[in-house]
């Protein structure tokens, strides 16, 4: 985890804690002054600030829970605790707005006297506006940095407090000018702003709880994954947010000729790609193997064998007057009975015909699978020199020369010989293979005890 992510919990909790102190102080000041001068608008705004205080305390507690990592019971973390707390705060806002509207209607109907006007409420409101502007900006920055829904809701509260306090100032000015209904009208304005705030919060919170994909996230995630080398296409992609984490489920196609370790590398790179795009992202990547348009016949045959769990090599493919001719070396357990080995070869040939058509001619050469770790020891130096001399003699005058790095091992199955040689850099692989193969056959004829010869051809030294 990066240092920025590690500092996110402390950022959220510290900002929320500072907000608690500011909310409590300003709510008390507005309430005391509102009761003293008899202003419903100021009392309503004080109650609104009290709701903000409650919301901030809840936010401070919730962010400490929501930042906890996933556990055995909460596989996607605890981020939705923030959404649940937001719903509770929304309910409080609507209760407050309804109460203010009822009291304002009563005062307008009864023609209640206007509040006593002095400089004190204006000073309190101006200070309140300045503090709320600072808190709203600080919370908004923290919410964007941490992708916290709870902090975003808190920031919206304080932004609405600025508008509410402004409305109260207008109402007090109207009352001071002789319009007795000015204070009650300002209280109605505060209630309407609270209701609109609650409506906006409710929409965002419900969308989060319903796993609505964040705007533009699907296109960004698709583009990030599709750009990973080896990904043929993205068939389906789903995105949802839990707290600050993007959870992405993707089904992508990859070439079916790729080995498992190559596919795992593609998955790792896809995770890195979405992490670079979103920051905190959790990717579930399902790879679906598909045949590419440029897949060769040999690759298709290797896939068929691999899907059957068979080891094959030396696959040759020929086109004879429009008819496909395939030759395969199939490796099976050397101790297996011929009947069983022939059945395996027959099933492989049938699978190839099912893929390419019944007119395909398939010839399978069955050979024993070489043991993985035969017991062996290094041959005596004299034996190594004898083998090296024979190899040099067989290569004398030919395109293959400079026999070196000769190794001879004694195993239970016979001798195994490894050697290096050099050839002209312009020679084709086929010609080099034929030349080396001829030397290997000559060596095995001269020394029947040799079980296997492994050569490595190199270009001349620079």
Coordinates of C-alpha atoms in Angstrom, one line a residue:
X1 CA 0.0 0.0 0.0
X2 CA 1.3 3.5 -0.9
X3 CA 2.0 6.1 1.7
X4 CA -0.8 8.3 0.4
X5 CA -3.3 5.5 0.9
X6 CA -1.9 4.7 4.4
X7 CA -2.4 8.4 5.4
X8 CA -6.0 8.5 4.2
X9 CA -7.6 7.2 7.4
X10 CA -5.7 9.7 9.6
X11 CA -6.7 12.5 7.2
X12 CA -10.4 11.7 7.3
X13 CA -10.5 11.3 11.1
X14 CA -8.5 14.4 11.9
X15 CA -10.6 16.6 9.5
X16 CA -13.8 15.2 11.0
X17 CA -12.6 15.7 14.6
X18 CA -11.8 19.4 13.9
X19 CA -15.3 19.8 12.4
X20 CA -16.9 18.5 15.6
X21 CA -15.5 21.4 17.7
X22 CA -16.4 24.0 15.1
X23 CA -20.0 22.7 14.7
X24 CA -20.7 22.6 18.4
X25 CA -19.5 26.1 19.1
X26 CA -21.3 27.8 16.2
X27 CA -24.6 25.8 16.8
X28 CA -24.6 26.9 20.5
X29 CA -23.9 30.6 19.6
X30 CA -26.6 30.8 17.0
X31 CA -29.2 29.1 19.2
X32 CA -28.5 31.4 22.2
X33 CA -28.7 34.6 20.1
X34 CA -31.8 33.3 18.2
X35 CA -33.7 32.6 21.4
X36 CA -32.6 36.0 22.9
X37 CA -33.9 38.1 19.9
X38 CA -36.8 35.7 19.1
X39 CA -35.7 34.9 15.5
X40 CA -37.2 31.6 14.1
X41 CA -34.8 31.8 11.1
X42 CA -31.7 32.0 13.4
X43 CA -33.1 29.2 15.7
X44 CA -33.8 27.1 12.6
X45 CA -30.2 27.6 11.4
X46 CA -28.9 26.7 14.8
X47 CA -30.9 23.5 14.8
X48 CA -29.6 22.8 11.3
X49 CA -26.0 23.3 12.6
X50 CA -26.9 20.9 15.5
X51 CA -27.9 18.3 12.9
X52 CA -24.5 19.0 11.2
X53 CA -22.9 18.5 14.6
X54 CA -24.6 15.1 15.0
X55 CA -23.7 14.3 11.4
X56 CA -20.0 15.2 12.0
X57 CA -19.9 13.0 15.1
X58 CA -21.4 10.1 13.1
X59 CA -18.9 10.8 10.3
X60 CA -16.0 10.8 12.7
X61 CA -17.1 7.4 14.1
X62 CA -18.0 5.9 10.7
X63 CA -14.8 6.7 8.9
X64 CA -12.9 4.8 11.6
X65 CA -15.0 1.7 10.9
X66 CA -15.2 2.1 7.1
X67 CA -11.3 2.2 6.8
X68 CA -11.0 -1.2 8.3
X69 CA -9.8 -3.8 5.8
X70 CA -12.0 -6.7 4.5
X71 CA -12.5 -9.6 6.8
X72 CA -14.2 -13.0 6.9
X73 CA -17.7 -11.5 7.2
X74 CA -17.2 -8.4 5.0
X75 CA -15.4 -9.5 1.9
X76 CA -15.7 -6.1 0.2
X77 CA -14.5 -4.1 3.2
X78 CA -16.6 -1.8 5.4
X79 CA -17.0 1.2 3.0
X80 CA -20.8 1.0 2.8
X81 CA -21.1 1.9 6.5
X82 CA -20.6 5.5 5.2
X83 CA -23.7 5.2 3.0
X84 CA -25.8 3.8 5.9
X85 CA -24.7 6.7 8.1
X86 CA -25.6 9.2 5.2
X87 CA -29.2 7.7 5.1
X88 CA -29.6 8.4 8.9
X89 CA -28.4 12.0 8.5
X90 CA -30.8 12.5 5.5
X91 CA -33.7 11.3 7.7
X92 CA -32.7 13.9 10.4
X93 CA -32.5 16.6 7.8
X94 CA -36.1 16.0 6.6
X95 CA -37.4 15.8 10.2
X96 CA -35.8 19.2 10.8
X97 CA -37.0 20.7 7.6
X98 CA -40.6 19.6 8.3
X99 CA -40.5 21.1 11.9
X100 CA -39.2 24.4 10.6
X101 CA -41.9 24.6 7.9
X102 CA -44.7 23.8 10.5
X103 CA -43.4 26.6 12.9
X104 CA -42.9 29.1 10.1
X105 CA -46.5 28.5 8.8
X106 CA -47.8 29.0 12.3
X107 CA -46.0 32.3 12.7
X108 CA -47.1 33.6 9.3
X109 CA -50.7 32.6 10.0
X110 CA -50.7 34.2 13.5
X111 CA -48.7 37.3 12.5
X112 CA -46.0 36.9 15.1
X113 CA -44.0 40.0 15.9
X114 CA -40.6 40.4 14.2
X115 CA -37.3 39.6 16.2
X116 CA -35.4 42.3 18.0
X117 CA -32.6 43.6 15.7
X118 CA -29.1 44.3 16.9
X119 CA -25.5 43.9 15.7
X120 CA -24.9 40.7 17.7
X121 CA -26.8 38.2 15.4
X122 CA -25.1 39.7 12.3
X123 CA -21.7 39.3 13.8
X124 CA -22.4 35.7 14.8
X125 CA -23.7 34.9 11.3
X126 CA -20.8 36.5 9.5
X127 CA -18.4 34.5 11.7
X128 CA -20.4 31.4 11.1
X129 CA -20.3 31.9 7.3
X130 CA -16.5 32.3 7.4
X131 CA -16.0 29.2 9.5
X132 CA -18.3 27.1 7.3
X133 CA -16.7 28.2 4.1
X134 CA -13.3 27.1 5.5
X135 CA -14.7 23.8 6.8
X136 CA -16.6 23.1 3.6
X137 CA -13.4 23.6 1.5
X138 CA -11.3 21.5 3.8
X139 CA -13.8 18.7 3.9
X140 CA -14.3 18.8 0.2
X141 CA -10.6 18.4 -0.4
X142 CA -10.3 15.5 2.1
X143 CA -13.4 13.8 0.5
X144 CA -11.9 14.0 -3.0
X145 CA -8.5 12.8 -1.7
X146 CA -10.0 9.8 0.2
X147 CA -13.1 9.2 -2.0
X148 CA -15.2 9.3 1.3
X149 CA -18.9 9.6 0.8
X150 CA -19.4 10.5 4.5
X151 CA -16.9 13.4 4.3
X152 CA -18.5 14.6 1.0
X153 CA -21.9 14.7 2.7
X154 CA -20.4 16.6 5.6
X155 CA -18.8 19.2 3.2
X156 CA -22.2 19.6 1.5
X157 CA -23.8 20.3 5.0
X158 CA -21.4 23.2 5.7
X159 CA -21.8 24.6 2.2
X160 CA -25.6 24.6 2.8
X161 CA -25.0 26.3 6.1
X162 CA -23.4 29.2 4.3
X163 CA -26.6 29.6 2.2
X164 CA -28.8 29.2 5.2
X165 CA -26.9 31.8 7.2
X166 CA -27.1 34.2 4.2
X167 CA -30.9 33.6 4.1
X168 CA -31.2 34.4 7.8
X169 CA -29.2 37.7 7.3
X170 CA -31.7 38.6 4.5
X171 CA -34.6 37.8 6.8
X172 CA -33.3 39.9 9.6
X173 CA -32.7 42.8 7.3
X174 CA -36.3 42.6 6.0
X175 CA -37.5 42.4 9.6
X176 CA -35.4 45.5 10.5
X177 CA -37.0 47.4 7.6
X178 CA -40.5 46.7 8.9
X179 CA -41.5 43.5 7.0
X180 CA -42.7 41.4 9.9
X181 CA -42.9 38.3 7.8
X182 CA -39.1 38.5 6.8
X183 CA -37.9 36.2 9.6
X184 CA -40.5 33.5 9.0
X185 CA -39.8 33.7 5.2
X186 CA -36.1 33.2 5.9
X187 CA -36.9 30.2 8.1
X188 CA -38.9 28.7 5.1
X189 CA -35.9 29.3 2.9
X190 CA -33.7 27.5 5.3
X191 CA -36.1 24.5 5.4
X192 CA -36.3 24.4 1.6
X193 CA -32.5 24.4 1.3
X194 CA -32.3 21.6 3.9
X195 CA -34.8 19.6 1.9
X196 CA -33.0 20.1 -1.4
X197 CA -29.7 19.1 0.4
X198 CA -31.3 15.9 1.6
X199 CA -32.7 15.1 -1.8
X200 CA -29.3 15.4 -3.4
X201 CA -27.6 13.3 -0.7
X202 CA -30.4 10.7 -0.9
X203 CA -29.9 10.3 -4.7
X204 CA -26.1 9.8 -4.4
X205 CA -26.4 7.5 -1.4
X206 CA -29.1 5.3 -2.9
X207 CA -27.0 5.0 -6.2
X208 CA -24.0 3.8 -4.2
X209 CA -26.1 1.3 -2.2
X210 CA -27.6 0.0 -5.5
X211 CA -24.0 -0.4 -6.9
X212 CA -24.5 2.1 -9.7
X213 CA -21.3 2.2 -11.7
X214 CA -19.4 5.5 -11.2
X215 CA -19.7 7.8 -14.2
X216 CA -17.0 7.0 -16.8
X217 CA -15.4 4.2 -14.7
X218 CA -16.5 1.4 -17.1
X219 CA -14.9 3.0 -20.1
X220 CA -11.7 3.8 -18.3
X221 CA -11.3 0.3 -16.9
X222 CA -12.1 -1.3 -20.2
X223 CA -9.5 0.9 -22.0
X224 CA -6.9 0.2 -19.3
X225 CA -7.3 -3.6 -19.5
X226 CA -7.6 -3.7 -23.3
X227 CA -4.2 -1.9 -23.5
X228 CA -2.5 -4.8 -21.7
X229 CA -0.3 -6.8 -24.1
X230 CA -1.9 -10.2 -24.7
X231 CA -5.5 -9.1 -24.1
X232 CA -7.5 -9.8 -27.3
X233 CA -10.6 -8.1 -26.1
X234 CA -12.8 -7.3 -23.1
X235 CA -16.1 -9.1 -23.3
X236 CA -17.7 -7.9 -20.1
X237 CA -16.8 -5.5 -17.4
X238 CA -18.6 -4.4 -14.2
X239 CA -17.6 -1.7 -11.8
X240 CA -18.9 -0.8 -8.4
X241 CA -17.6 1.2 -5.5
X242 CA -17.5 0.3 -1.8
X243 CA -16.2 3.2 0.1
X244 CA -13.1 4.5 -1.7
X245 CA -12.4 1.2 -3.5
X246 CA -13.3 0.4 -7.1
X247 CA -14.3 -3.3 -7.4
X248 CA -13.9 -4.4 -11.0
X249 CA -15.1 -7.7 -12.5
X250 CA -13.7 -8.3 -16.0
X251 CA -14.0 -11.1 -18.5
X252 CA -11.3 -10.8 -21.1
X253 CA -10.2 -13.0 -24.1
X254 CA -6.6 -14.1 -24.4
X255 CA -5.0 -16.3 -27.1
X256 CA -5.6 -20.0 -26.4
X257 CA -2.0 -20.8 -27.4
X258 CA -0.6 -18.9 -24.4
X259 CA 0.7 -21.1 -21.5
X260 CA -0.8 -20.6 -18.0
X261 CA 2.2 -18.6 -16.7
X262 CA 1.8 -16.1 -19.6
X263 CA -1.9 -15.7 -18.8
X264 CA -1.1 -15.1 -15.1
X265 CA 1.3 -12.4 -16.2
X266 CA -1.5 -10.8 -18.2
X267 CA -3.7 -10.8 -15.1
X268 CA -1.0 -9.1 -13.0
X269 CA -0.5 -6.4 -15.6
X270 CA -4.2 -5.8 -15.8
X271 CA -4.3 -5.3 -12.0
X272 CA -1.5 -2.8 -12.3
X273 CA -3.2 -1.0 -15.1
X274 CA -6.5 -0.5 -13.2
X275 CA -4.5 0.5 -10.1
X276 CA -2.8 3.2 -12.1
X277 CA -6.1 4.4 -13.5
X278 CA -8.2 4.5 -10.3
X279 CA -5.7 4.3 -7.4
X280 CA -7.5 2.0 -5.0
X281 CA -8.9 -0.8 -7.2
X282 CA -9.6 -4.5 -6.8
X283 CA -9.7 -6.5 -10.0
X284 CA -11.3 -9.9 -10.6
X285 CA -9.9 -11.0 -14.0
X286 CA -11.4 -14.0 -15.8
X287 CA -9.4 -15.1 -18.9
X288 CA -11.3 -16.8 -21.7
X289 CA -9.0 -18.5 -24.3
X290 CA -9.9 -17.9 -27.9
X291 CA -8.5 -18.8 -31.3
X292 CA -6.9 -15.9 -33.1
X293 CA -7.3 -15.3 -36.9
X294 CA -3.6 -15.6 -37.4
X295 CA -3.2 -18.9 -35.5
X296 CA -1.1 -21.4 -37.4
X297 CA -2.0 -25.0 -38.0
X298 CA 0.9 -26.1 -35.8
X299 CA -0.3 -23.9 -33.0
X300 CA -3.8 -25.3 -33.3
X301 CA -2.5 -28.9 -33.1
X302 CA -0.3 -28.0 -30.0
X303 CA -3.4 -26.6 -28.3
X304 CA -5.4 -29.8 -29.1
X305 CA -2.6 -31.9 -27.6
X306 CA -2.2 -29.7 -24.5
X307 CA -6.0 -29.8 -23.8
X308 CA -5.7 -33.6 -23.8
X309 CA -2.8 -33.5 -21.5
X310 CA -0.4 -35.0 -24.1
X311 CA 3.2 -34.2 -24.8
X312 CA 4.0 -33.9 -28.5
X313 CA 6.9 -32.5 -30.5
X314 CA 8.3 -32.5 -34.1
X315 CA 4.9 -31.5 -35.6
X316 CA 5.2 -31.4 -39.4
X317 CA 2.5 -29.9 -41.6
X318 CA 2.2 -30.3 -45.4
X319 CA -0.3 -29.3 -48.0
X320 CA -0.6 -32.0 -50.7
X321 CA -2.8 -30.9 -53.5
X322 CA -5.1 -29.1 -51.1
X323 CA -5.1 -31.9 -48.6
X324 CA -3.6 -31.4 -45.1
X325 CA -0.9 -33.9 -44.0
X326 CA 0.1 -33.9 -40.4
X327 CA 2.9 -35.8 -38.7
X328 CA 3.4 -35.9 -34.9
X329 CA 5.8 -37.4 -32.4
X330 CA 3.7 -38.5 -29.4
X331 CA 5.5 -39.2 -26.1
X332 CA 4.0 -41.7 -23.7
X333 CA 5.2 -43.8 -20.7
X334 CA 7.8 -46.2 -22.0
X335 CA 6.3 -49.0 -19.8
X336 CA 2.8 -48.5 -21.3
X337 CA 1.4 -51.4 -23.3
X338 CA 1.2 -50.8 -27.1
X339 CA -2.6 -51.2 -27.0
X340 CA -3.1 -48.4 -24.5
X341 CA -0.5 -46.2 -26.3
X342 CA -2.2 -46.8 -29.6
X343 CA -5.6 -45.8 -28.1
X344 CA -4.2 -42.5 -26.9
X345 CA -2.7 -41.8 -30.4
X346 CA -6.1 -42.7 -32.0
X347 CA -8.0 -40.3 -29.7
X348 CA -5.5 -37.5 -30.5
X349 CA -5.8 -38.1 -34.3
X350 CA -9.6 -38.1 -33.9
X351 CA -9.5 -34.7 -32.0
X352 CA -7.4 -33.2 -34.8
X353 CA -9.8 -34.4 -37.5
X354 CA -12.7 -33.0 -35.6
X355 CA -11.0 -29.6 -35.6
X356 CA -9.7 -29.6 -39.2
X357 CA -12.0 -32.0 -41.0
X358 CA -12.2 -35.7 -41.7
X359 CA -10.1 -35.5 -44.9
X360 CA -7.0 -34.6 -42.8
X361 CA -4.3 -37.3 -42.9
X362 CA -2.6 -37.7 -39.5
X363 CA 0.3 -40.0 -38.8
X364 CA 1.4 -40.3 -35.2
X365 CA 4.9 -41.6 -34.2
X366 CA 4.8 -43.1 -30.7
X367 CA 7.9 -42.9 -28.6
X368 CA 8.8 -43.4 -25.0
X369 CA 8.7 -40.4 -22.7
X370 CA 12.2 -39.6 -21.4
X371 CA 12.5 -39.9 -17.6
X372 CA 12.8 -36.5 -15.9
X373 CA 15.6 -37.2 -13.4
X374 CA 17.6 -40.3 -14.3
X375 CA 20.4 -41.1 -11.8
X376 CA 23.7 -40.3 -13.3
X377 CA 27.4 -39.6 -12.7
X378 CA 30.1 -37.8 -14.7
X379 CA 32.2 -40.1 -16.9
X380 CA 35.9 -40.4 -16.4
X381 CA 38.0 -37.8 -18.1
X382 CA 39.5 -40.4 -20.4
X383 CA 36.1 -41.3 -21.7
X384 CA 35.2 -37.7 -22.2
X385 CA 38.4 -37.1 -24.3
X386 CA 37.6 -40.2 -26.4
X387 CA 34.1 -39.0 -27.2
X388 CA 35.4 -35.5 -27.9
X389 CA 38.0 -36.9 -30.3
X390 CA 35.3 -38.9 -32.2
X391 CA 33.1 -35.9 -32.5
X392 CA 35.9 -33.8 -33.8
X393 CA 36.7 -36.5 -36.4
X394 CA 33.1 -36.8 -37.5
X395 CA 32.9 -33.0 -37.9
X396 CA 36.3 -32.7 -39.7
X397 CA 35.9 -30.9 -43.0
X398 CA 32.2 -30.2 -42.6
X399 CA 30.1 -27.1 -42.0
X400 CA 30.0 -27.9 -38.3
X401 CA 33.3 -27.4 -36.5
X402 CA 35.0 -26.4 -33.3
X403 CA 33.6 -29.1 -31.1
X404 CA 33.9 -27.9 -27.4
X405 CA 32.4 -28.1 -24.0
X406 CA 31.9 -31.9 -24.2
X407 CA 30.2 -33.5 -21.2
X408 CA 29.5 -37.2 -20.7
X409 CA 27.3 -38.7 -18.0
X410 CA 26.7 -42.3 -17.1
X411 CA 23.0 -43.1 -16.3
X412 CA 21.0 -46.3 -15.7
X413 CA 19.6 -45.9 -19.3
X414 CA 23.1 -45.4 -20.9
X415 CA 25.5 -42.6 -21.6
X416 CA 24.2 -39.1 -22.3
X417 CA 26.5 -36.8 -24.3
X418 CA 26.3 -33.0 -24.4
X419 CA 28.5 -30.9 -26.7
X420 CA 28.7 -27.4 -28.2
X421 CA 29.8 -26.6 -31.8
X422 CA 30.0 -23.8 -34.2
X423 CA 28.6 -23.1 -37.7
X424 CA 28.7 -20.3 -40.2
X425 CA 26.3 -17.5 -39.2
X426 CA 24.7 -17.4 -42.6
X427 CA 23.7 -21.1 -42.4
X428 CA 19.9 -21.7 -42.0
X429 CA 18.6 -23.6 -39.0
X430 CA 17.6 -26.5 -41.2
X431 CA 21.1 -26.9 -42.6
X432 CA 22.7 -26.6 -39.2
X433 CA 20.3 -29.2 -37.8
X434 CA 21.0 -31.6 -40.6
X435 CA 24.8 -31.3 -40.1
X436 CA 24.6 -31.8 -36.3
X437 CA 22.2 -34.6 -36.7
X438 CA 24.6 -36.4 -39.0
X439 CA 27.4 -36.1 -36.4
X440 CA 25.1 -37.4 -33.7
X441 CA 24.1 -40.5 -35.7
X442 CA 27.7 -41.3 -36.5
X443 CA 28.6 -41.0 -32.8
X444 CA 25.8 -43.4 -31.7
X445 CA 26.9 -45.9 -34.4
X446 CA 30.5 -45.8 -33.1
X447 CA 29.4 -46.0 -29.4
X448 CA 26.3 -48.1 -29.0
X449 CA 26.2 -47.5 -25.3
X450 CA 25.3 -43.8 -25.9
X451 CA 21.6 -43.3 -25.2
X452 CA 21.2 -39.7 -26.1
X453 CA 23.2 -36.9 -27.7
X454 CA 22.3 -33.3 -27.1
X455 CA 24.1 -30.6 -29.2
X456 CA 24.1 -26.8 -29.1
X457 CA 25.2 -24.9 -32.2
X458 CA 26.6 -21.4 -31.9
X459 CA 27.9 -18.8 -34.4
X460 CA 31.7 -18.2 -34.6
X461 CA 33.1 -16.0 -31.9
X462 CA 33.2 -12.3 -32.8

